[in-house]
mmCIF file of C-alpha atoms in Angstrom:
data_model
loop_
_atom_site.group_PDB
_atom_site.id
_atom_site.type_symbol
_atom_site.label_atom_id
_atom_site.label_comp_id
_atom_site.label_asym_id
_atom_site.label_seq_id
_atom_site.Cartn_x
_atom_site.Cartn_y
_atom_site.Cartn_z
ATOM 1 C CA MET J 1 -7.704 -21.509 12.105
ATOM 2 C CA GLN J 2 -9.728 -18.598 12.083
ATOM 3 C CA LEU J 3 -11.106 -17.119 8.565
ATOM 4 C CA ARG J 4 -12.779 -14.049 7.959
ATOM 5 C CA TYR J 5 -15.678 -13.772 5.564
ATOM 6 C CA SER J 6 -16.874 -10.364 4.708
ATOM 7 C CA PHE J 7 -20.221 -9.491 3.138
ATOM 8 C CA ARG J 8 -21.555 -6.206 1.727
ATOM 9 C CA VAL J 9 -25.304 -5.301 3.981
ATOM 10 C CA TYR J 10 -27.768 -3.004 2.733
ATOM 11 C CA PRO J 11 -29.536 -1.589 5.944
ATOM 12 C CA SER J 12 -32.629 0.454 5.629
ATOM 13 C CA ALA J 13 -32.713 3.737 6.822
ATOM 14 C CA GLY J 14 -34.543 2.631 10.066
ATOM 15 C CA GLN J 15 -31.504 0.049 10.553
ATOM 16 C CA ARG J 16 -29.107 2.632 9.603
ATOM 17 C CA SER J 17 -30.623 4.802 12.795
ATOM 18 C CA ALA J 18 -30.360 1.768 14.689
ATOM 19 C CA LEU J 19 -26.642 1.211 13.769
ATOM 20 C CA ALA J 20 -25.656 4.631 14.466
ATOM 21 C CA ARG J 21 -27.195 4.351 18.049
ATOM 22 C CA ALA J 22 -25.386 0.751 18.570
ATOM 23 C CA PHE J 23 -21.960 2.673 17.377
ATOM 24 C CA GLY J 24 -22.542 5.431 19.687
ATOM 25 C CA CYS J 25 -23.468 3.268 22.885
ATOM 26 C CA ALA J 26 -20.471 1.066 21.852
ATOM 27 C CA ARG J 27 -18.150 4.091 21.751
ATOM 28 C CA VAL J 28 -19.333 5.578 25.065
ATOM 29 C CA VAL J 29 -18.854 2.518 26.727
ATOM 30 C CA PHE J 30 -15.382 2.124 25.398
ATOM 31 C CA ASN J 31 -14.342 5.814 26.409
ATOM 32 C CA ASP J 32 -16.026 5.533 29.806
ATOM 33 C CA ALA J 33 -13.872 2.599 30.599
ATOM 34 C CA LEU J 34 -10.714 4.264 29.328
ATOM 35 C CA ARG J 35 -11.286 7.160 31.315
ATOM 36 C CA VAL J 36 -11.791 5.512 34.660
ATOM 37 C CA ARG J 37 -8.547 3.301 34.291
ATOM 38 C CA GLU J 38 -6.597 6.559 33.415
ATOM 39 C CA GLU J 39 -7.838 7.933 36.359
ATOM 40 C CA ALA J 40 -6.886 5.518 38.611
ATOM 41 C CA ARG J 41 -3.584 5.186 37.156
ATOM 42 C CA ALA J 42 -2.967 9.346 37.173
ATOM 43 C CA ALA J 43 -4.296 8.724 41.107
ATOM 44 C CA GLY J 44 -1.939 5.948 41.781
ATOM 45 C CA LEU J 45 -4.842 3.108 42.310
ATOM 46 C CA PRO J 46 -4.238 -0.368 41.201
ATOM 47 C CA PHE J 47 -5.424 -1.449 37.481
ATOM 48 C CA VAL J 48 -9.359 -1.378 37.300
ATOM 49 C CA THR J 49 -9.939 -4.937 36.207
ATOM 50 C CA SER J 50 -12.598 -5.769 33.584
ATOM 51 C CA ALA J 51 -14.743 -7.276 36.279
ATOM 52 C CA GLU J 52 -15.040 -4.016 38.111
ATOM 53 C CA LEU J 53 -15.670 -2.006 34.755
ATOM 54 C CA SER J 54 -18.647 -4.719 33.986
ATOM 55 C CA LYS J 55 -20.196 -4.008 37.426
ATOM 56 C CA ARG J 56 -19.783 -0.331 36.795
ATOM 57 C CA LEU J 57 -21.604 -0.701 33.289
ATOM 58 C CA THR J 58 -24.490 -2.448 34.968
ATOM 59 C CA VAL J 59 -24.767 0.415 37.332
ATOM 60 C CA ALA J 60 -24.221 3.111 34.933
ATOM 61 C CA LYS J 61 -27.166 1.605 32.964
ATOM 62 C CA LYS J 62 -29.445 2.437 35.633
ATOM 63 C CA ALA J 63 -28.425 5.836 35.755
ATOM 64 C CA PRO J 64 -30.812 8.948 34.025
ATOM 65 C CA GLU J 65 -28.052 10.105 32.180
ATOM 66 C CA ARG J 66 -27.357 6.654 30.742
ATOM 67 C CA VAL J 67 -30.660 5.462 30.477
ATOM 68 C CA TRP J 68 -30.126 5.132 26.755
ATOM 69 C CA LEU J 69 -27.564 2.174 27.033
ATOM 70 C CA GLY J 70 -30.333 -0.368 27.500
ATOM 71 C CA GLU J 71 -31.818 0.514 23.848
ATOM 72 C CA VAL J 72 -29.329 -1.525 22.126
ATOM 73 C CA SER J 73 -27.864 -5.217 23.027
ATOM 74 C CA ALA J 74 -25.883 -5.700 26.240
ATOM 75 C CA VAL J 75 -23.739 -8.012 24.287
ATOM 76 C CA ILE J 76 -21.964 -5.124 22.173
ATOM 77 C CA LEU J 77 -21.304 -3.018 24.940
ATOM 78 C CA GLN J 78 -19.741 -6.315 26.714
ATOM 79 C CA GLN J 79 -17.653 -6.600 23.697
ATOM 80 C CA SER J 80 -16.621 -3.114 23.737
ATOM 81 C CA LEU J 81 -14.933 -3.778 27.324
ATOM 82 C CA ARG J 82 -13.171 -6.481 25.638
ATOM 83 C CA ASP J 83 -11.841 -4.356 22.949
ATOM 84 C CA LEU J 84 -10.277 -1.973 25.321
ATOM 85 C CA ASP J 85 -8.428 -5.100 27.125
ATOM 86 C CA THR J 86 -7.266 -6.129 23.561
ATOM 87 C CA ALA J 87 -5.759 -2.734 23.354
ATOM 88 C CA TYR J 88 -4.345 -2.685 26.603
ATOM 89 C CA LYS J 89 -2.495 -6.064 26.288
ATOM 90 C CA ASN J 90 -1.483 -5.219 22.996
ATOM 91 C CA TYR J 91 0.197 -1.740 24.348
ATOM 92 C CA PHE J 92 1.658 -3.823 27.514
ATOM 93 C CA ASP J 93 3.282 -6.300 25.235
ATOM 94 C CA ALA J 94 4.846 -3.699 22.794
ATOM 95 C CA LEU J 95 6.462 -2.282 25.839
ATOM 96 C CA LYS J 96 7.639 -5.739 26.581
ATOM 97 C CA GLY J 97 9.033 -5.919 22.934
ATOM 98 C CA LYS J 98 6.826 -8.854 22.435
ATOM 99 C CA ARG J 99 4.975 -7.186 19.599
ATOM 100 C CA PRO J 100 5.825 -3.968 16.938
ATOM 101 C CA ARG J 101 5.749 -0.642 18.737
ATOM 102 C CA MET J 102 2.012 0.926 19.198
ATOM 103 C CA GLY J 103 0.800 3.560 21.507
ATOM 104 C CA ALA J 104 -1.507 3.510 24.384
ATOM 105 C CA PRO J 105 -5.394 3.022 23.968
ATOM 106 C CA ARG J 106 -7.000 6.320 23.224
ATOM 107 C CA LEU J 107 -10.666 7.650 23.109
ATOM 108 C CA LYS J 108 -13.000 7.167 20.134
ATOM 109 C CA SER J 109 -14.658 9.662 18.052
ATOM 110 C CA LYS J 110 -17.756 9.862 16.469
ATOM 111 C CA ARG J 111 -15.995 11.168 13.692
ATOM 112 C CA ASP J 112 -13.718 8.072 13.131
ATOM 113 C CA ASN J 113 -13.524 6.538 9.748
ATOM 114 C CA ARG J 114 -14.396 3.127 10.903
ATOM 115 C CA GLN J 115 -17.506 2.564 13.158
ATOM 116 C CA SER J 116 -17.980 -1.532 14.360
ATOM 117 C CA ILE J 117 -20.129 -3.319 16.708
ATOM 118 C CA ARG J 118 -19.135 -7.112 17.568
ATOM 119 C CA PHE J 119 -21.879 -10.005 18.298
ATOM 120 C CA THR J 120 -21.004 -13.149 19.927
ATOM 121 C CA ALA J 121 -23.237 -16.374 19.795
ATOM 122 C CA ASN J 122 -24.780 -15.457 22.888
ATOM 123 C CA ALA J 123 -26.455 -12.658 21.442
ATOM 124 C CA ALA J 124 -28.863 -14.647 19.531
ATOM 125 C CA TRP J 125 -28.080 -13.378 15.939
ATOM 126 C CA ARG J 126 -28.545 -15.562 13.185
ATOM 127 C CA ILE J 127 -29.251 -15.981 9.290
ATOM 128 C CA THR J 128 -32.784 -16.555 8.197
ATOM 129 C CA PRO J 129 -33.965 -18.874 5.863
ATOM 130 C CA GLY J 130 -34.555 -15.877 3.384
ATOM 131 C CA GLY J 131 -30.780 -15.055 3.821
ATOM 132 C CA LYS J 132 -30.868 -11.988 5.747
ATOM 133 C CA LEU J 133 -28.908 -11.244 8.995
ATOM 134 C CA ARG J 134 -31.182 -11.033 11.933
ATOM 135 C CA LEU J 135 -29.343 -8.787 14.905
ATOM 136 C CA PRO J 136 -31.034 -8.103 18.143
ATOM 137 C CA LYS J 137 -32.898 -4.660 18.440
ATOM 138 C CA ILE J 138 -31.583 -3.793 15.018
ATOM 139 C CA GLY J 139 -33.558 -6.039 12.635
ATOM 140 C CA ASP J 140 -33.171 -8.139 9.672
ATOM 141 C CA LEU J 141 -30.361 -6.824 7.320
ATOM 142 C CA LYS J 142 -30.031 -7.736 3.699
ATOM 143 C CA VAL J 143 -26.890 -9.540 2.580
ATOM 144 C CA LYS J 144 -25.057 -9.517 -0.382
ATOM 145 C CA TRP J 145 -23.951 -13.047 -0.128
ATOM 146 C CA SER J 146 -21.033 -13.639 -2.730
ATOM 147 C CA ARG J 147 -20.299 -17.342 -1.236
ATOM 148 C CA SER J 148 -21.533 -19.446 1.797
ATOM 149 C CA PRO J 149 -19.053 -19.524 4.750
ATOM 150 C CA PRO J 150 -17.397 -23.155 5.349
ATOM 151 C CA SER J 151 -18.844 -23.643 8.708
ATOM 152 C CA THR J 152 -20.800 -21.968 11.224
ATOM 153 C CA PRO J 153 -19.670 -18.414 12.399
ATOM 154 C CA THR J 154 -18.886 -17.962 16.120
ATOM 155 C CA THR J 155 -19.441 -13.917 15.837
ATOM 156 C CA VAL J 156 -20.319 -11.124 13.382
ATOM 157 C CA THR J 157 -18.734 -7.748 13.077
ATOM 158 C CA VAL J 158 -20.793 -4.915 11.374
ATOM 159 C CA VAL J 159 -18.463 -2.382 10.240
ATOM 160 C CA LYS J 160 -19.290 1.042 8.759
ATOM 161 C CA GLY J 161 -16.580 2.351 6.480
ATOM 162 C CA ALA J 162 -15.244 5.633 5.718
ATOM 163 C CA ALA J 163 -17.564 5.762 2.230
ATOM 164 C CA GLY J 164 -20.629 5.057 4.248
ATOM 165 C CA ARG J 165 -20.607 1.200 3.109
ATOM 166 C CA TYR J 166 -21.529 -1.502 5.557
ATOM 167 C CA PHE J 167 -20.152 -4.795 5.885
ATOM 168 C CA ALA J 168 -20.879 -7.752 7.841
ATOM 169 C CA SER J 169 -17.598 -9.786 8.959
ATOM 170 C CA PHE J 170 -18.130 -13.281 10.256
ATOM 171 C CA VAL J 171 -15.370 -15.292 11.950
ATOM 172 C CA VAL J 172 -15.341 -18.874 11.230
ATOM 173 C CA GLU J 173 -13.361 -21.602 13.074
ATOM 174 C CA MET J 174 -12.108 -24.530 10.908
ATOM 175 C CA ASP J 175 -9.323 -26.795 10.322
ATOM 176 C CA ALA J 176 -6.611 -26.568 7.756
ATOM 177 C CA CYS J 177 -8.143 -29.735 6.043
ATOM 178 C CA GLU J 178 -8.599 -28.346 2.810
ATOM 179 C CA VAL J 179 -5.253 -29.597 1.450
ATOM 180 C CA LEU J 180 -4.842 -29.475 -2.283
ATOM 181 C CA PRO J 181 -3.058 -32.132 -4.206
ATOM 182 C CA GLN J 182 0.819 -32.741 -4.206
ATOM 183 C CA THR J 183 2.418 -30.597 -7.028
ATOM 184 C CA THR J 184 6.128 -30.436 -8.191
ATOM 185 C CA PRO J 185 6.989 -27.152 -9.065
ATOM 186 C CA GLU J 186 8.644 -24.501 -6.634
ATOM 187 C CA LEU J 187 9.295 -21.029 -7.296
ATOM 188 C CA GLY J 188 11.039 -18.081 -5.543
ATOM 189 C CA LEU J 189 9.644 -14.464 -5.859
ATOM 190 C CA GLY J 190 11.591 -11.169 -6.065
ATOM 191 C CA LEU J 191 9.594 -8.021 -6.223
ATOM 192 C CA GLY J 192 10.904 -5.906 -8.856
ATOM 193 C CA HIS J 193 7.899 -5.352 -10.797
ATOM 194 C CA PHE J 194 5.089 -6.528 -8.754
ATOM 195 C CA ALA J 195 6.409 -10.025 -8.307
ATOM 196 C CA VAL J 196 8.967 -11.906 -10.480
ATOM 197 C CA LEU J 197 9.195 -15.417 -10.412
ATOM 198 C CA SER J 198 11.751 -17.866 -10.670
ATOM 199 C CA ASP J 199 11.096 -19.428 -14.233
ATOM 200 C CA GLY J 200 11.200 -16.043 -15.574
ATOM 201 C CA THR J 201 7.444 -14.974 -15.216
ATOM 202 C CA LYS J 202 6.623 -11.199 -14.368
ATOM 203 C CA VAL J 203 3.796 -10.055 -12.988
ATOM 204 C CA ASP J 204 3.548 -5.965 -13.743
ATOM 205 C CA SER J 205 2.027 -3.903 -10.982
ATOM 206 C CA PRO J 206 -1.244 -2.710 -12.012
ATOM 207 C CA ARG J 207 -0.694 0.548 -10.250
ATOM 208 C CA PHE J 208 -4.016 1.191 -8.978
ATOM 209 C CA LEU J 209 -3.393 4.051 -7.048
ATOM 210 C CA ARG J 210 -1.214 5.803 -9.907
ATOM 211 C CA ARG J 211 -3.938 4.839 -12.378
ATOM 212 C CA ALA J 212 -6.816 6.825 -10.355
ATOM 213 C CA GLU J 213 -4.669 9.637 -9.248
ATOM 214 C CA LYS J 214 -6.764 11.928 -11.920
ATOM 215 C CA ARG J 215 -10.204 11.186 -10.268
ATOM 216 C CA LEU J 216 -8.552 11.638 -6.839
ATOM 217 C CA LYS J 217 -7.207 14.844 -7.721
ATOM 218 C CA LYS J 218 -10.439 16.008 -8.800
ATOM 219 C CA VAL J 219 -12.501 14.809 -5.772
ATOM 220 C CA GLN J 220 -10.068 16.155 -3.420
ATOM 221 C CA ARG J 221 -9.921 19.485 -5.123
ATOM 222 C CA ASP J 222 -13.854 19.596 -4.561
ATOM 223 C CA LEU J 223 -13.415 18.617 -1.172
ATOM 224 C CA SER J 224 -11.188 21.743 -0.406
ATOM 225 C CA ARG J 225 -13.527 24.038 -1.892
ATOM 226 C CA LYS J 226 -16.408 23.275 0.742
ATOM 227 C CA GLN J 227 -17.052 25.132 3.680
ATOM 228 C CA LYS J 228 -15.794 23.391 6.659
ATOM 229 C CA GLY J 229 -18.801 22.217 8.892
ATOM 230 C CA SER J 230 -21.534 22.585 5.736
ATOM 231 C CA ASN J 231 -23.562 19.709 4.530
ATOM 232 C CA ASN J 232 -21.964 20.044 0.778
ATOM 233 C CA ARG J 233 -18.618 19.374 2.453
ATOM 234 C CA GLY J 234 -19.621 16.108 4.156
ATOM 235 C CA LYS J 235 -20.950 14.707 0.914
ATOM 236 C CA ALA J 236 -17.640 15.892 -0.891
ATOM 237 C CA ARG J 237 -15.744 13.862 1.811
ATOM 238 C CA VAL J 238 -17.839 10.495 1.059
ATOM 239 C CA LYS J 239 -16.990 11.251 -2.459
ATOM 240 C CA VAL J 240 -13.299 10.880 -1.630
ATOM 241 C CA ALA J 241 -13.676 8.244 0.406
ATOM 242 C CA ARG J 242 -15.539 5.989 -2.143
ATOM 243 C CA ALA J 243 -12.710 6.836 -4.709
ATOM 244 C CA HIS J 244 -10.160 5.553 -2.016
ATOM 245 C CA ALA J 245 -12.327 2.557 -1.377
ATOM 246 C CA ARG J 246 -12.512 1.513 -5.021
ATOM 247 C CA VAL J 247 -8.754 1.852 -5.261
ATOM 248 C CA ALA J 248 -8.417 -0.354 -2.343
ATOM 249 C CA ASP J 249 -10.989 -2.680 -3.762
ATOM 250 C CA ALA J 250 -9.462 -3.468 -6.658
ATOM 251 C CA ARG J 251 -5.915 -3.600 -5.288
ATOM 252 C CA ARG J 252 -7.158 -6.635 -2.617
ATOM 253 C CA GLU J 253 -9.029 -8.606 -5.819
ATOM 254 C CA PHE J 254 -5.952 -8.525 -7.575
ATOM 255 C CA HIS J 255 -3.950 -9.578 -4.470
ATOM 256 C CA HIS J 256 -6.488 -12.458 -3.692
ATOM 257 C CA GLN J 257 -6.306 -13.812 -7.498
ATOM 258 C CA LEU J 258 -2.457 -13.743 -7.679
ATOM 259 C CA SER J 259 -1.746 -15.493 -4.271
ATOM 260 C CA THR J 260 -4.606 -18.179 -4.986
ATOM 261 C CA ARG J 261 -2.845 -19.017 -8.141
ATOM 262 C CA LEU J 262 0.725 -19.517 -6.807
ATOM 263 C CA ILE J 263 -0.721 -21.376 -3.792
ATOM 264 C CA ARG J 264 -2.494 -23.445 -6.674
ATOM 265 C CA GLU J 265 0.275 -23.937 -8.694
ATOM 266 C CA ASN J 266 3.065 -24.199 -6.456
ATOM 267 C CA GLN J 267 4.216 -27.070 -3.606
ATOM 268 C CA ALA J 268 6.658 -24.452 -2.169
ATOM 269 C CA ILE J 269 7.147 -20.595 -2.160
ATOM 270 C CA ALA J 270 10.227 -18.536 -1.175
ATOM 271 C CA VAL J 271 9.848 -14.775 -0.642
ATOM 272 C CA GLU J 272 12.140 -12.218 0.658
ATOM 273 C CA ASP J 273 11.220 -10.563 4.191
ATOM 274 C CA LEU J 274 11.218 -6.848 2.818
ATOM 275 C CA CYS J 275 11.309 -4.000 4.732
ATOM 276 C CA VAL J 276 8.261 -2.305 3.883
ATOM 277 C CA LYS J 277 8.231 0.505 6.454
ATOM 278 C CA GLY J 278 12.059 1.194 5.540
ATOM 279 C CA LEU J 279 10.900 1.534 1.466
ATOM 280 C CA ALA J 280 7.804 3.605 2.690
ATOM 281 C CA ARG J 281 10.511 6.148 3.879
ATOM 282 C CA THR J 282 12.241 6.637 0.480
ATOM 283 C CA ARG J 283 11.527 8.376 -2.760
ATOM 284 C CA LEU J 284 9.474 5.479 -3.418
ATOM 285 C CA ALA J 285 7.142 5.783 -1.006
ATOM 286 C CA LYS J 286 3.845 6.009 -2.955
ATOM 287 C CA SER J 287 4.770 3.122 -5.486
ATOM 288 C CA VAL J 288 5.773 1.185 -2.459
ATOM 289 C CA HIS J 289 2.253 1.551 -0.818
ATOM 290 C CA ASP J 290 0.452 1.231 -4.340
ATOM 291 C CA ALA J 291 1.662 -1.976 -4.615
ATOM 292 C CA GLY J 292 0.726 -3.307 -0.955
ATOM 293 C CA TRP J 293 3.220 -5.921 -0.698
ATOM 294 C CA SER J 294 2.516 -6.715 2.965
ATOM 295 C CA ALA J 295 -1.204 -7.702 2.409
ATOM 296 C CA PHE J 296 -0.302 -9.621 -0.361
ATOM 297 C CA LEU J 297 2.608 -11.756 1.900
ATOM 298 C CA SER J 298 0.156 -12.046 4.504
ATOM 299 C CA MET J 299 -2.422 -13.629 2.233
ATOM 300 C CA LEU J 300 0.252 -16.098 0.805
ATOM 301 C CA GLU J 301 1.180 -17.138 4.618
ATOM 302 C CA TYR J 302 -2.232 -17.654 5.672
ATOM 303 C CA LYS J 303 -3.512 -19.482 2.237
ATOM 304 C CA ALA J 304 -0.276 -21.706 2.354
ATOM 305 C CA ALA J 305 -1.148 -22.646 6.185
ATOM 306 C CA ARG J 306 -4.780 -23.773 5.045
ATOM 307 C CA TYR J 307 -4.040 -25.276 1.796
ATOM 308 C CA GLY J 308 -1.253 -27.176 3.034
ATOM 309 C CA ARG J 309 1.811 -25.631 1.214
ATOM 310 C CA THR J 310 5.110 -24.204 2.260
ATOM 311 C CA LEU J 311 5.848 -20.932 2.362
ATOM 312 C CA ILE J 312 9.592 -19.839 3.622
ATOM 313 C CA LYS J 313 10.918 -16.201 3.997
ATOM 314 C CA ILE J 314 14.500 -15.539 3.653
ATOM 315 C CA GLY J 315 16.274 -12.726 5.350
ATOM 316 C CA ARG J 316 16.313 -9.260 4.002
ATOM 317 C CA PHE J 317 20.282 -9.215 4.082
ATOM 318 C CA GLU J 318 20.697 -11.876 1.649
ATOM 319 C CA PRO J 319 22.770 -10.790 -1.424
ATOM 320 C CA THR J 320 20.079 -11.889 -3.761
ATOM 321 C CA SER J 321 20.864 -9.137 -6.386
ATOM 322 C CA GLN J 322 24.273 -9.557 -6.125
ATOM 323 C CA VAL J 323 25.333 -13.295 -6.370
ATOM 324 C CA CYS J 324 25.155 -15.042 -10.408
ATOM 325 C CA SER J 325 22.507 -17.259 -9.831
ATOM 326 C CA VAL J 326 24.408 -19.265 -12.558
ATOM 327 C CA CYS J 327 27.841 -19.578 -10.758
ATOM 328 C CA GLY J 328 27.381 -18.239 -7.526
ATOM 329 C CA VAL J 329 30.016 -15.375 -7.723
ATOM 330 C CA LYS J 330 29.207 -12.573 -5.750
ATOM 331 C CA ASP J 331 30.640 -9.241 -7.668
ATOM 332 C CA GLY J 332 28.918 -6.637 -5.440
ATOM 333 C CA PRO J 333 26.135 -4.299 -4.965
ATOM 334 C CA LYS J 334 24.765 -2.596 -8.105
ATOM 335 C CA PRO J 335 22.865 0.714 -8.581
ATOM 336 C CA LEU J 336 19.100 0.415 -9.126
ATOM 337 C CA ASN J 337 19.398 1.642 -12.969
ATOM 338 C CA VAL J 338 21.456 -1.616 -13.675
ATOM 339 C CA ARG J 339 18.575 -4.056 -14.679
ATOM 340 C CA GLU J 340 20.981 -6.303 -16.793
ATOM 341 C CA TRP J 341 24.585 -7.161 -16.251
ATOM 342 C CA THR J 342 26.795 -9.832 -17.324
ATOM 343 C CA CYS J 343 28.513 -11.892 -14.875
ATOM 344 C CA GLY J 344 32.416 -11.232 -15.161
ATOM 345 C CA ALA J 345 33.158 -15.050 -14.101
ATOM 346 C CA CYS J 346 31.034 -17.079 -16.365
ATOM 347 C CA GLY J 347 29.800 -14.644 -18.843
ATOM 348 C CA ALA J 348 26.220 -15.076 -18.251
ATOM 349 C CA LEU J 349 23.873 -12.452 -19.041
ATOM 350 C CA LEU J 350 21.501 -11.710 -16.602
ATOM 351 C CA ASP J 351 18.375 -10.220 -15.580
ATOM 352 C CA ARG J 352 18.412 -8.284 -12.088
ATOM 353 C CA ASP J 353 14.661 -9.149 -11.003
ATOM 354 C CA VAL J 354 14.876 -13.098 -12.359
ATOM 355 C CA ASN J 355 18.341 -13.212 -10.943
ATOM 356 C CA ALA J 356 17.019 -12.179 -7.571
ATOM 357 C CA ALA J 357 13.850 -14.505 -7.812
ATOM 358 C CA VAL J 358 16.014 -17.710 -8.460
ATOM 359 C CA ASN J 359 18.723 -16.815 -5.451
ATOM 360 C CA VAL J 360 15.711 -16.422 -3.179
ATOM 361 C CA ALA J 361 14.737 -20.006 -3.996
ATOM 362 C CA LYS J 362 18.004 -21.325 -3.862
ATOM 363 C CA ALA J 363 18.401 -19.452 -0.634
ATOM 364 C CA ALA J 364 15.779 -20.979 0.992
ATOM 365 C CA GLY J 365 16.865 -24.298 -0.315
ATOM 366 C CA LEU J 366 14.390 -25.233 -3.220
ATOM 367 C CA ALA J 367 15.442 -26.669 -6.222
ATOM 368 C CA VAL J 368 14.699 -24.406 -9.134
ATOM 369 C CA SER J 369 15.941 -24.114 -12.665
ATOM 370 C CA ALA J 370 16.278 -20.965 -14.970
ATOM 371 C CA CYS J 371 14.256 -22.555 -17.372
ATOM 372 C CA GLY J 372 12.783 -19.857 -19.761
ATOM 373 C CA ALA J 373 14.103 -17.110 -17.932
ATOM 374 C CA ARG J 374 16.442 -14.401 -19.260
ATOM 375 C CA VAL J 375 19.888 -16.110 -18.101
ATOM 376 C CA ARG J 376 22.122 -17.589 -20.943
ATOM 377 C CA ARG J 377 25.471 -17.957 -21.301
ATOM 378 C CA ALA J 378 27.831 -15.982 -23.552
ATOM 379 C CA PRO J 379 30.238 -16.993 -25.407
ATOM 380 C CA VAL J 380 33.718 -16.159 -23.793
ATOM 381 C CA PRO J 381 37.324 -17.777 -24.436
ATOM 382 C CA ALA J 382 38.515 -19.893 -21.725
ATOM 383 C CA PRO J 383 41.168 -18.342 -19.291
ATOM 384 C CA ARG J 384 44.492 -19.866 -19.536
ATOM 385 C CA SER J 385 44.616 -21.215 -15.776
ATOM 386 C CA GLU J 386 41.368 -23.824 -17.338
ATOM 387 C CA ALA J 387 43.277 -24.651 -20.349
ATOM 388 C CA GLY J 388 44.749 -28.488 -20.205
ATOM 389 C CA ILE J 389 43.921 -31.234 -17.645
ATOM 390 C CA HIS J 390 44.106 -30.479 -13.941
ATOM 391 C CA PRO J 391 43.816 -33.050 -11.457
ATOM 392 C CA LYS J 392 40.145 -33.281 -9.878
ATOM 393 C CA ARG J 393 39.597 -31.060 -7.000
ATOM 394 C CA PRO J 394 36.663 -30.927 -4.378
ATOM 395 C CA THR J 395 34.292 -28.234 -5.327
ATOM 396 C CA ARG J 396 32.275 -26.337 -3.047
ATOM 397 C CA LEU J 397 28.293 -25.768 -3.225
ATOM 398 C CA LEU J 398 27.104 -22.802 -5.263
ATOM 399 C CA TRP J 399 25.344 -21.190 -2.466
ATOM 400 C CA GLU J 400 28.322 -21.807 0.249
ATOM 401 C CA GLN J 401 30.481 -20.078 -2.791
ATOM 402 C CA ALA J 402 27.897 -17.038 -2.843
ATOM 403 C CA GLY J 403 27.993 -16.480 0.842
ATOM 404 C CA ILE J 404 24.342 -17.828 1.247
ATOM 405 C CA PRO J 405 24.178 -20.473 3.948
ATOM 406 C CA GLY J 406 23.038 -23.659 2.794
ATOM 407 C CA ILE J 407 19.648 -25.572 4.449
#
């Protein structure tokens, strides 16, 4: 598998100028190649191949109006052409239905929030004995190493974000050999708070965006009062980007800590395949985006594959909130304001979120118990039909009674 490790880098003033020059050259090559292909399409000519674009790039570097392309590494220019090929491939795959719908490649702008260049192994970049990142025609960049990469990186991408921060992103090829010891606990996740486990544990959502709204409101107001095109507006824009970056960093750290803990403590995890795009179109859109469920599930997926755990996704149309996790009787949908209810069949007092988490685990075929959860049987009189002695009859499985197919 491929893993990506990102580290903060601190370039000097001269190195920032060299990086800006490299960002600009990569952007110009991308736009020129895109323009060539679009002009060929408009003229009814065949699709311009990558080899032809590479030949035109070599000729353009010798032209007087493009001679400054030779001031940067040739590898990042070729990688810019590879990025265009990837953009076209994704667009064509979307038209064929092989991936979610996406638009055609567009021209890049120097005002984009994200600027990046990529160096492959043949670019002769390396990590110096002093711990600095040496890039061709840029210099030695100071890197804040939080950990050591598990193996030799194959590529490095230097990224400048909207907040003006620089990152070095390393791609590492490795096998899924870090298998954790076998463990017995298995759980299902139900996303009521941020995560509700089938054992009754509820993980509250930190609501990073909600907590930072006061600060964001102030910096956004300051930005709106600045004159467009002025230097003060540029400074205010950076402040807004830094405020949003702090929120995103805190959310990402929370996702990593929680996903790592769940992977370490459980052998198998079952989650519900939520339609996040659909939830984001409701009145709960801000809370849905603040939780970042898609990013969290992506972390669970790759960490489970890396450490030898099992991650099961059940369908989003499973009636997890309509089925009693004790007796398996389906009693219909309930409004969102109903957080607890009593099952009419068995009399169990059910918590909506915990009951859904238990049903998620059962639908995935995991043997879980509601030990410690808020699921208890209330004292109710036995129905008259159950009084007395009856001949034994073959009983149906609980998940078959609930309409949930067994695995």
